[in-house]
Each structure stands twice: as structure tokens, then as C-alpha cells.
Short mmCIF file of C-alpha atoms and ligand atoms in Angstrom, two decimals:
data_model
loop_
_atom_site.label_atom_id
_atom_site.label_comp_id
_atom_site.label_asym_id
_atom_site.label_seq_id
_atom_site.Cartn_x
_atom_site.Cartn_y
_atom_site.Cartn_z
CA MET A 1 10.68 4.23 31.39
CA SER A 2 8.22 2.95 28.77
CA LYS A 3 7.42 -0.76 28.65
CA VAL A 4 6.39 -2.32 25.35
CA ALA A 5 4.39 -5.44 24.48
CA VAL A 6 4.60 -6.83 20.96
CA LEU A 7 1.58 -8.78 19.70
CA GLY A 8 2.70 -11.32 17.08
CA TYR A 9 6.26 -12.57 16.55
CA GLY A 10 6.17 -12.98 12.77
CA THR A 11 8.37 -11.17 10.25
CA ILE A 12 7.53 -7.63 11.39
CA GLY A 13 7.21 -8.45 15.10
CA SER A 14 10.67 -10.03 15.15
CA GLY A 15 12.01 -6.96 13.30
CA VAL A 16 10.48 -4.70 15.98
CA VAL A 17 12.16 -6.73 18.76
CA GLU A 18 15.47 -6.44 16.88
CA VAL A 19 15.22 -2.68 16.25
CA LEU A 20 14.25 -1.99 19.89
CA SER A 21 17.42 -3.75 21.01
CA MET A 22 19.79 -2.74 18.17
CA ASN A 23 18.96 0.98 18.40
CA ALA A 24 18.15 1.20 22.12
CA GLU A 25 20.40 4.19 22.76
CA ARG A 26 19.12 6.24 19.81
CA ILE A 27 15.54 5.35 20.77
CA ARG A 28 16.19 6.44 24.38
CA LYS A 29 17.56 9.80 23.19
CA ASN A 30 14.66 10.47 20.82
CA ALA A 31 11.97 9.25 23.20
CA GLY A 32 13.45 11.09 26.17
CA GLN A 33 13.28 7.90 28.22
CA ASN A 34 14.26 4.23 28.04
CA VAL A 35 11.94 2.07 25.96
CA ARG A 36 12.10 -1.58 27.01
CA LEU A 37 10.43 -4.72 25.72
CA LYS A 38 8.39 -6.51 28.39
CA TYR A 39 6.19 -9.02 26.57
CA VAL A 40 5.85 -10.77 23.22
CA LEU A 41 2.45 -12.37 22.67
CA ASP A 42 2.44 -15.35 20.34
CA VAL A 43 0.87 -18.81 20.13
CA LYS A 44 4.33 -20.29 19.69
CA ASP A 45 6.95 -20.48 22.48
CA CYS A 46 9.56 -18.95 20.15
CA THR A 47 12.25 -21.09 21.79
CA GLY A 48 15.77 -20.13 20.78
CA THR A 49 14.74 -16.67 19.56
CA PRO A 50 15.32 -13.27 21.17
CA ALA A 51 11.60 -13.30 22.11
CA GLU A 52 11.86 -16.45 24.22
CA LYS A 53 12.15 -14.77 27.61
CA TYR A 54 9.34 -12.31 26.92
CA ILE A 55 6.75 -14.79 25.60
CA VAL A 56 3.18 -14.82 26.93
CA HIS A 57 0.21 -16.58 25.37
CA ASP A 58 -2.65 -14.66 26.96
CA ILE A 59 -3.52 -11.04 26.14
CA GLU A 60 -4.89 -10.65 29.69
CA GLU A 61 -1.35 -10.64 31.08
CA ILE A 62 -0.59 -7.56 29.00
CA LEU A 63 -3.93 -5.87 29.64
CA LYS A 64 -3.66 -6.12 33.40
CA ASP A 65 -0.02 -4.97 33.58
CA ASP A 66 -0.07 -1.23 34.24
CA GLU A 67 3.65 -0.99 33.49
CA VAL A 68 2.95 -1.66 29.81
CA ASP A 69 2.04 1.66 28.24
CA ILE A 70 2.77 0.87 24.57
CA VAL A 71 1.49 -2.10 22.57
CA VAL A 72 2.83 -2.97 19.12
CA GLU A 73 0.43 -4.95 16.96
CA THR A 74 2.07 -6.96 14.18
CA MET A 75 -0.25 -9.98 14.08
CA GLY A 76 -1.95 -9.13 10.79
CA GLY A 77 -5.58 -9.84 9.93
CA VAL A 78 -8.43 -8.59 12.08
CA ARG A 79 -9.83 -11.64 13.84
CA PHE A 80 -7.57 -11.29 16.90
CA ALA A 81 -5.88 -7.98 16.15
CA TYR A 82 -9.09 -5.93 16.26
CA PRO A 83 -10.40 -7.06 19.67
CA PHE A 84 -6.90 -7.07 21.18
CA VAL A 85 -6.07 -3.54 19.95
CA LYS A 86 -9.45 -2.22 21.05
CA GLN A 87 -9.01 -3.76 24.51
CA CYS A 88 -5.51 -2.27 24.81
CA LEU A 89 -6.77 1.22 23.90
CA MET A 90 -9.71 0.88 26.31
CA ALA A 91 -7.21 -0.11 29.00
CA GLY A 92 -5.37 3.18 28.41
CA LYS A 93 -2.45 1.76 26.45
CA SER A 94 -1.18 3.37 23.23
CA VAL A 95 -0.92 1.19 20.13
CA ALA A 96 1.42 1.23 17.12
CA THR A 97 0.44 -1.13 14.30
CA SER A 98 1.68 -2.23 10.88
CA ASN A 99 -1.64 -3.89 10.06
CA LYS A 100 -3.26 -2.24 7.03
CA GLU A 101 -6.31 -4.48 7.09
CA LEU A 102 -7.00 -3.44 10.69
CA VAL A 103 -6.41 0.24 9.92
CA GLU A 104 -8.48 0.25 6.72
CA LYS A 105 -11.43 -1.55 8.36
CA HIS A 106 -11.40 -0.04 11.86
CA GLY A 107 -9.10 3.01 11.69
CA PRO A 108 -11.67 5.75 12.43
CA GLU A 109 -13.15 3.86 15.40
CA LEU A 110 -9.72 3.05 16.90
CA ILE A 111 -8.54 6.65 16.41
CA ARG A 112 -11.71 7.90 18.15
CA ILE A 113 -11.22 5.52 21.10
CA ALA A 114 -7.55 6.53 21.40
CA LYS A 115 -8.50 10.22 21.45
CA GLU A 116 -11.23 9.59 24.04
CA LYS A 117 -8.78 7.70 26.24
CA GLY A 118 -5.99 10.25 25.76
CA VAL A 119 -3.63 7.69 24.25
CA ASP A 120 -2.19 7.14 20.76
CA PHE A 121 -3.15 4.90 17.87
CA LEU A 122 -0.45 5.22 15.21
CA PHE A 123 -0.09 3.24 11.98
CA GLU A 124 2.81 4.63 9.96
CA ALA A 125 4.00 1.15 8.92
CA SER A 126 0.64 0.27 7.36
CA CYS A 127 1.49 2.21 4.17
CA GLY A 128 4.77 2.36 2.29
CA GLY A 129 6.84 0.22 4.68
CA GLY A 130 9.72 2.37 5.93
CA ILE A 131 8.63 5.55 4.11
CA PRO A 132 7.22 8.06 6.64
CA VAL A 133 4.30 9.00 4.40
CA ILE A 134 1.50 9.25 6.98
CA ARG A 135 3.61 11.40 9.29
CA ALA A 136 4.49 13.59 6.29
CA LEU A 137 0.83 13.92 5.26
CA VAL A 138 -0.43 14.93 8.70
CA THR A 139 2.46 17.14 9.73
CA ALA A 140 4.00 18.55 6.54
CA TYR A 141 1.45 18.64 3.71
CA THR A 142 -0.83 20.84 5.79
CA ALA A 143 -0.80 24.07 3.77
CA ASP A 144 -2.02 22.53 0.51
CA GLU A 145 -5.16 21.18 -1.05
CA ILE A 146 -3.94 17.72 -2.04
CA GLU A 147 -5.12 17.13 -5.59
CA GLU A 148 -3.50 13.76 -6.15
CA ILE A 149 -1.78 10.94 -4.27
CA SER A 150 -0.58 8.19 -6.58
CA GLY A 151 2.06 5.65 -6.24
CA ILE A 152 3.64 2.28 -6.14
CA LEU A 153 2.43 0.99 -2.80
CA ASN A 154 3.18 -2.69 -3.06
CA GLY A 155 6.73 -4.03 -2.95
CA THR A 156 5.89 -7.58 -4.01
CA THR A 157 4.21 -6.68 -7.30
CA ASN A 158 6.82 -4.06 -8.10
CA TYR A 159 9.51 -6.70 -7.55
CA ILE A 160 7.66 -9.18 -9.79
CA LEU A 161 7.04 -6.65 -12.58
CA THR A 162 10.66 -5.39 -12.46
CA LYS A 163 12.06 -8.92 -12.80
CA MET A 164 9.59 -9.85 -15.54
CA LEU A 165 10.46 -6.73 -17.53
CA ASN A 166 14.23 -6.61 -17.01
CA GLU A 167 15.10 -10.29 -16.82
CA GLY A 168 12.24 -11.96 -18.67
CA ALA A 169 11.64 -13.97 -15.48
CA ALA A 170 8.50 -16.08 -15.12
CA TYR A 171 5.72 -14.82 -12.83
CA GLU A 172 5.54 -17.84 -10.46
CA GLU A 173 9.30 -17.97 -10.02
CA VAL A 174 9.56 -14.28 -9.01
CA LEU A 175 6.53 -14.52 -6.71
CA ALA A 176 8.26 -17.38 -4.88
CA GLN A 177 11.37 -15.18 -4.49
CA ALA A 178 9.24 -12.35 -3.04
CA GLN A 179 7.77 -14.79 -0.52
CA GLU A 180 11.26 -15.95 0.47
CA MET A 181 12.33 -12.32 0.94
CA GLY A 182 9.48 -11.88 3.44
CA ILE A 183 7.85 -9.04 1.49
CA ALA A 184 4.78 -10.86 0.15
CA GLU A 185 1.67 -11.23 2.31
CA GLN A 186 1.01 -14.65 3.87
CA ASN A 187 -1.68 -14.98 1.26
CA PRO A 188 -0.05 -13.29 -1.77
CA GLU A 189 -3.44 -12.89 -3.45
CA ALA A 190 -3.70 -9.57 -1.56
CA ASP A 191 -0.53 -8.42 -3.31
CA VAL A 192 -1.03 -9.74 -6.83
CA GLU A 193 -4.76 -8.93 -7.06
CA GLY A 194 -4.07 -5.37 -5.86
CA PHE A 195 -6.04 -5.48 -2.57
CA ASP A 196 -2.96 -4.56 -0.53
CA PRO A 197 -2.17 -1.31 -2.41
CA CYS A 198 -5.92 -0.63 -2.53
CA ARG A 199 -6.11 -0.72 1.28
CA LYS A 200 -3.05 1.51 1.48
CA ILE A 201 -4.41 4.18 -0.88
CA ALA A 202 -7.74 4.09 1.02
CA ILE A 203 -5.84 4.76 4.28
CA LEU A 204 -3.76 7.57 2.77
CA ALA A 205 -6.80 9.24 1.20
CA SER A 206 -8.78 8.96 4.45
CA VAL A 207 -5.96 10.65 6.35
CA VAL A 208 -5.74 13.44 3.78
CA TYR A 209 -9.45 14.11 3.21
CA GLY A 210 -10.66 13.46 6.77
CA LYS A 211 -13.41 11.03 5.85
CA ASN A 212 -13.52 7.27 5.54
CA VAL A 213 -12.64 5.80 2.13
CA ASN A 214 -13.90 2.24 1.81
CA PHE A 215 -11.41 0.15 -0.16
CA GLU A 216 -14.26 -1.83 -1.71
CA ASP A 217 -15.39 1.36 -3.49
CA ILE A 218 -12.09 1.57 -5.38
CA TYR A 219 -11.79 -0.05 -8.80
CA THR A 220 -8.97 -2.58 -8.42
CA GLU A 221 -7.12 -4.65 -10.98
CA GLY A 222 -4.02 -6.67 -10.07
CA ILE A 223 -1.13 -8.02 -12.13
CA THR A 224 -2.25 -11.63 -12.62
CA LYS A 225 -3.54 -11.10 -16.17
CA ILE A 226 -0.32 -9.54 -17.46
CA SER A 227 1.44 -11.97 -19.79
CA GLU A 228 5.02 -12.17 -20.99
CA LYS A 229 3.74 -11.11 -24.43
CA ASP A 230 2.16 -7.93 -22.98
CA ILE A 231 5.48 -7.16 -21.31
CA ALA A 232 7.35 -7.63 -24.60
CA TYR A 233 5.33 -4.74 -26.12
CA VAL A 234 5.98 -2.53 -23.08
CA LYS A 235 9.69 -3.19 -23.47
CA LYS A 236 9.57 -2.44 -27.20
CA LEU A 237 8.05 0.95 -26.37
CA GLY A 238 11.01 1.68 -24.06
CA ALA A 239 8.51 1.92 -21.21
CA SER A 240 8.01 0.19 -17.90
CA ILE A 241 4.98 -1.34 -16.17
CA LYS A 242 3.90 -0.47 -12.64
CA LEU A 243 0.96 -1.32 -10.41
CA ILE A 244 -0.25 2.16 -9.50
CA ALA A 245 -2.75 3.09 -6.81
CA SER A 246 -4.12 6.56 -7.34
CA PHE A 247 -6.53 8.95 -5.68
CA ARG A 248 -7.48 12.32 -7.18
CA HIS A 249 -9.58 15.22 -5.95
CA VAL A 250 -11.12 17.27 -8.75
CA GLY A 251 -13.61 19.99 -7.80
CA ASP A 252 -15.98 18.32 -5.36
CA ARG A 253 -15.37 14.80 -6.71
CA TYR A 254 -12.95 12.05 -5.79
CA TYR A 255 -11.57 9.45 -8.20
CA ALA A 256 -9.56 6.37 -7.28
CA MET A 257 -8.23 3.24 -8.89
CA VAL A 258 -5.59 0.53 -8.63
CA SER A 259 -4.33 -0.86 -11.91
CA PRO A 260 -1.18 -1.76 -13.82
CA PHE A 261 -0.04 1.15 -16.00
CA VAL A 262 2.52 1.48 -18.76
CA VAL A 263 4.78 4.36 -17.74
CA GLY A 264 7.34 6.10 -19.95
CA PRO A 265 10.82 7.26 -18.88
CA GLU A 266 9.52 10.81 -18.34
CA ASN A 267 7.27 9.58 -15.50
CA PRO A 268 8.90 9.83 -12.03
CA LEU A 269 7.57 6.34 -11.16
CA TYR A 270 9.43 4.76 -14.14
CA SER A 271 12.67 4.26 -12.21
CA VAL A 272 11.07 2.91 -9.03
CA ASN A 273 12.17 -0.72 -9.23
CA ASP A 274 12.32 -3.94 -7.21
CA ALA A 275 10.58 -3.83 -3.81
CA TYR A 276 10.83 -0.04 -3.61
CA ASN A 277 7.72 2.10 -3.20
CA ALA A 278 7.16 5.71 -4.20
CA ILE A 279 4.30 8.02 -3.37
CA PHE A 280 3.69 10.96 -5.67
CA ILE A 281 1.80 13.78 -3.95
CA HIS A 282 0.54 16.84 -5.83
CA GLY A 283 -0.55 19.84 -3.80
CA ASN A 284 -2.13 22.99 -5.26
CA ALA A 285 0.67 25.14 -3.85
CA VAL A 286 3.67 22.83 -3.55
CA GLY A 287 3.11 21.18 -6.96
CA ASP A 288 4.69 17.77 -7.57
CA THR A 289 6.55 15.94 -4.81
CA MET A 290 7.55 12.31 -4.36
CA LEU A 291 8.51 10.17 -1.36
CA TYR A 292 10.65 7.12 -2.17
CA GLY A 293 12.04 4.21 -0.21
CA SER A 294 11.77 0.62 0.96
CA GLY A 295 8.12 -0.28 0.89
CA ALA A 296 8.30 -3.72 2.42
CA GLY A 297 10.58 -5.98 4.40
CA MET A 298 11.21 -6.91 7.99
CA MET A 299 13.61 -4.21 9.18
CA GLN A 300 12.20 -1.47 6.94
CA THR A 301 8.66 -1.93 8.26
CA ALA A 302 9.92 -2.45 11.83
CA SER A 303 11.73 0.89 11.57
CA ALA A 304 8.40 2.63 10.89
CA VAL A 305 6.65 0.78 13.75
CA VAL A 306 9.39 1.68 16.21
CA ALA A 307 9.35 5.31 15.03
CA ASP A 308 5.69 5.33 16.14
CA VAL A 309 6.75 3.81 19.48
CA VAL A 310 9.30 6.62 19.85
CA ALA A 311 6.66 9.26 19.02
CA ILE A 312 4.34 7.77 21.65
CA ALA A 313 7.07 7.47 24.31
CA ALA A 314 8.17 11.04 23.61
CA GLY A 315 4.60 12.16 24.31
CA ARG A 316 4.19 13.92 20.99
CA GLY A 317 0.47 13.13 20.97
CA GLU A 318 0.42 12.64 17.20
CA THR A 319 -3.00 10.95 17.12
CA ARG A 320 -4.65 14.29 17.73
CA LEU A 321 -3.18 15.46 14.37
CA ILE A 322 -5.01 12.67 12.54
CA ASP A 323 -8.37 13.82 11.27
CA TRP A 324 -10.17 10.67 9.98
CA SER A 325 -13.87 10.59 10.79
CA GLU A 326 -16.26 7.67 10.45
CA ASP A 327 -18.26 9.56 7.74
CA LYS A 328 -17.99 7.95 4.32
CA LEU A 329 -16.15 9.68 1.46
CA LYS A 330 -17.91 9.01 -1.84
CA VAL A 331 -15.57 7.80 -4.56
CA ASP A 332 -16.62 8.09 -8.23
CA GLY A 333 -16.26 5.32 -10.80
CA ILE A 334 -13.58 5.28 -13.49
CA GLU A 335 -15.89 5.38 -16.57
CA SER A 336 -15.04 8.99 -17.45
CA ASP A 337 -11.27 8.77 -16.81
CA ARG A 338 -9.38 9.65 -19.99
CA ARG A 339 -6.18 8.00 -21.16
CA SER A 340 -4.44 6.03 -23.94
CA PHE A 341 -4.25 2.25 -23.97
CA LEU A 342 -1.77 -0.26 -25.33
CA VAL A 343 -3.84 -2.96 -27.05
CA ARG A 344 -2.84 -6.19 -28.73
CA VAL A 345 -4.89 -7.28 -31.74
CA SER A 346 -4.55 -10.09 -34.24
CA ASP A 347 -3.01 -9.20 -37.62
CA ASP A 348 -6.34 -9.33 -39.46
CA LYS A 349 -7.74 -6.64 -37.13
CA VAL A 350 -4.85 -4.16 -37.28
CA ALA A 351 -6.26 -1.86 -39.98
CA GLU A 352 -9.76 -1.74 -38.46
CA ALA A 353 -8.46 -1.32 -34.90
CA LYS A 354 -6.11 1.46 -35.97
CA GLU A 355 -9.09 3.44 -37.21
CA ILE A 356 -11.48 2.59 -34.38
CA PHE A 357 -8.98 3.42 -31.63
CA CYS A 358 -7.48 6.45 -33.48
CA ALA A 359 -4.15 4.71 -32.89
CA SER A 360 -1.03 6.85 -33.02
CA GLU A 361 1.46 3.98 -33.19
CA ILE A 362 1.67 0.37 -34.32
CA VAL A 363 4.20 -1.77 -32.47
CA ARG A 364 5.63 -5.07 -33.69
CA VAL A 365 7.75 -7.35 -31.56
CA ASP A 366 10.22 -9.80 -33.12
CA GLY A 367 9.07 -13.37 -32.52
CA LEU A 368 5.42 -12.47 -31.89
CA GLU A 369 3.81 -13.49 -35.17
CA GLY A 370 0.21 -12.92 -36.19
CA GLU A 371 -0.43 -9.91 -33.95
CA ALA A 372 0.52 -6.30 -33.29
CA GLY A 373 0.33 -3.72 -30.55
CA LEU A 374 -1.44 -0.36 -30.94
CA VAL A 375 -1.14 2.77 -28.84
CA THR A 376 -4.64 4.24 -28.90
CA GLY A 377 -5.66 7.87 -28.91
CA VAL A 378 -6.84 9.41 -25.64
CA MET A 379 -10.39 8.35 -24.74
CA THR A 380 -12.56 7.62 -21.72
CA GLU A 381 -12.65 4.16 -20.15
CA ASP A 382 -16.24 3.89 -21.33
CA GLU A 383 -15.39 4.74 -24.93
CA PHE A 384 -12.49 2.30 -24.85
CA GLU A 385 -14.66 -0.57 -23.57
CA LYS A 386 -17.24 -0.03 -26.33
CA ARG A 387 -14.59 0.11 -29.07
CA ALA A 388 -12.75 -2.94 -27.67
CA VAL A 389 -15.96 -4.99 -27.81
CA GLN A 390 -16.64 -3.77 -31.37
CA THR A 391 -13.16 -4.74 -32.65
CA GLY A 392 -12.15 -7.68 -30.49
CA ILE A 393 -8.75 -7.38 -28.83
CA ILE A 394 -6.29 -9.85 -27.27
CA SER A 395 -5.40 -7.72 -24.23
CA ARG A 396 -5.04 -4.15 -23.07
CA LEU A 397 -2.92 -2.14 -20.69
CA ARG A 398 -3.61 1.39 -19.46
CA MET A 399 -1.01 4.05 -20.21
CA ARG A 400 0.02 7.04 -18.09
N1 HSE B 1 3.09 -7.33 0.97
C1 HSE B 1 3.36 -5.95 1.17
C2 HSE B 1 4.14 -5.46 -0.02
C3 HSE B 1 4.14 -5.75 2.43
O1 HSE B 1 4.63 -6.28 -0.80
O2 HSE B 1 4.25 -4.24 -0.21
C4 HSE B 1 4.24 -4.31 2.88
O3 HSE B 1 2.98 -3.78 3.19
#
């Protein structure tokens, strides 16, 4: 029998406790043994909850209990999670975590310690919620050179953008709904400023390319500057708007960015709505593929954490499949990326801007007086910036 300790009884931790109990028989079959909860570590007493009889307040109780062979970390942040997880691994206990900040900052070190100790450090739930993307990358996409991983990796912002586009809802109102649904981070700045999907793409790229991608090296733009007027032009174009995190490997160079993009109906990410995530993976042999599913939420994320617990209890030794060294992977800037842009300019600038941006289309939206939207020709980010300064624009969105 495997005994489990859960660190942190928040949204995901309580989901893990529920899944372990709800699906105990299926988990036993797949793990080849019973998997039982023994401890829940939290500062609160969690009175009246299913965790009540398992509560401990001191990590030492878990560390010194040899019966506990699997630790689930769902505390979030790194202040306590990092030393606790490290101590658990050093004590010969396997760890499954949903904590992307922990994985992005300390993943290579924790993987190395796990390998040295002959235990597991698994982190499926850190990217894409319930979508088994990390397991797919390390076990299935093994025959290809991966040329691109791009996707919608944040449920909160996808939910906000979907509601703003389809229902004309106001930003603050939809953000509050996402918080109530338990999909937004405790501090939603990580969602809306794009840091959360940035961490996730850094983790996915590190797992694929075997070296450490630092999320601070990735150009990141969130959704906070997108206005209802910008969205009106996107709608007029019959397009959608998505916060896309992308990582590309071209020759011996690597390019990454997180930014909102206007996507047309021909793009597979166009129909990924609400809190759903999708990860587009292009391999040089397999071509285009896409993984789709619930990217956030209590039970969805708990499902991925418990799947890691099952893998550990079954003795599959999956950590040895993860090749993520502490060496840094150099990521190039975005200056030479080429694309079209959707720009808004005031009426007096339309003729000049049309010429300067080699615009292919002028868009007018009923009710928006004194301005117009232009779809520019394809140009580098650098060229666009120079021309935008020369003309003077109201706003711009990248197009895919
Ligand atoms: N805040 C995250 C999201 C939770 O909205 O996607 C899942 O990582």
C-alpha cells in the first residue's frame, strides 16, 4: 500500500483529496496497489472538511513517517513549497506537484535530486490543467524534432477574452467570475499579465529541448491593455482573440513569446473557448497535432496530480524519462519575427498609415467614430515599431 501526504488544502489540494477517495478503486487497479491518504498539511485545522482527520501542521511529521512514500504539493508559491519538496525528496519520498512556479524555478534541481535518490518528481498538473501534455511530450513525441509548441495555456484569460468577445462583457466583471470559479491564481496578475502561461511554456520547452528555459527571457505581454474598442475590430473581422504562448525551434535558434493574437477561423486555436486550453505541437515528421481540454479548475487539475500519484505508485519510474538539465537554453528576441498587425488609427491618419503599413484592409466599426482599423502587410516587429512611431497609432494587436 502507498501512503500519501498532501501539502496544502486549497482548491487543488482539496480536489486531490476528493479524487483519491472518489476514484479509489480505479486508482488501486491502475497503481497495482491501494493508495491511501495519510496526512494533509495546512496551517488551518480544516474543521468540517474531508481533510479534518488527516490534518498536521508540521512538515516534520510527514518527513519522519517512513510509511509515507508519496507527497503531493499543492501549496503554490516557492517560499514553503521549495524547501518542503526538497526535504521530501532528500528523505526518499516521491513528489507530485501542480506548482508551476516551483517547477519553472527549481525543476532541474528537483529532477536531479529525485533521480539521485531513486524517487520521482512529477509535475503534469503544472501545465495545461487536466491535459496530459508533459506525459505526451516525454513518452509520445519522441521520434520527432519538435519545431513548435504554441498554445492557449491559461484558462482565466481565455475565459475573460471569450466573454468579452462573445458577450461584450466588461473585463473586471469576467475576472471576478474567473476568481469565483477557482481558475484564477490567488494573485490574478500572474494570469492577466501573462506570467502564468509564460512559466508554462518555459516548462514545456525545457522538457522538450532538455535545457533550462528561463521564463524571464521570454517576451511577455498580457491582456490588460486590450480594450472593448480593440475587441470590436476583431469581431468585425470575424476573428477571435487569444493569449498565445509560443516556442519555436528554427535551425539552431529558439524563439519564444507570450502575447494576445488575433486568430482567424482557419486557425485551430480559434474555437478554443472559455477556460479550455489547447497545445499545438508541430513535429518535423508528425506535422501538426493539438491537445485540447480543461486547462484549469479544481477537479481537472487534481485529476492530473493524481495521475502522477498513480504513475509513482505503479513504479513506472517516469522521472528518468524527463531530460531537463540545469544548462541554460538561449532564447532569441522577437525583433525579427514577421507578421501582420491590426492597428487602430485616428481618421486623419488613415491615408498615411495605409501607405506606411502597406495595409491590405481598412476596417470600420459602427459606433466608433473618428477612427479606423487597418490590417497591415507582413513585416518584422522591428519594422512595425519604427512605422508605428512615425505614424502614431491608437493601439495594435498581433495577428496570426
Ligand atoms: N490560473 C491558471 C489558469 C490555473 O487560469 O490557467 C491553471 O494553471
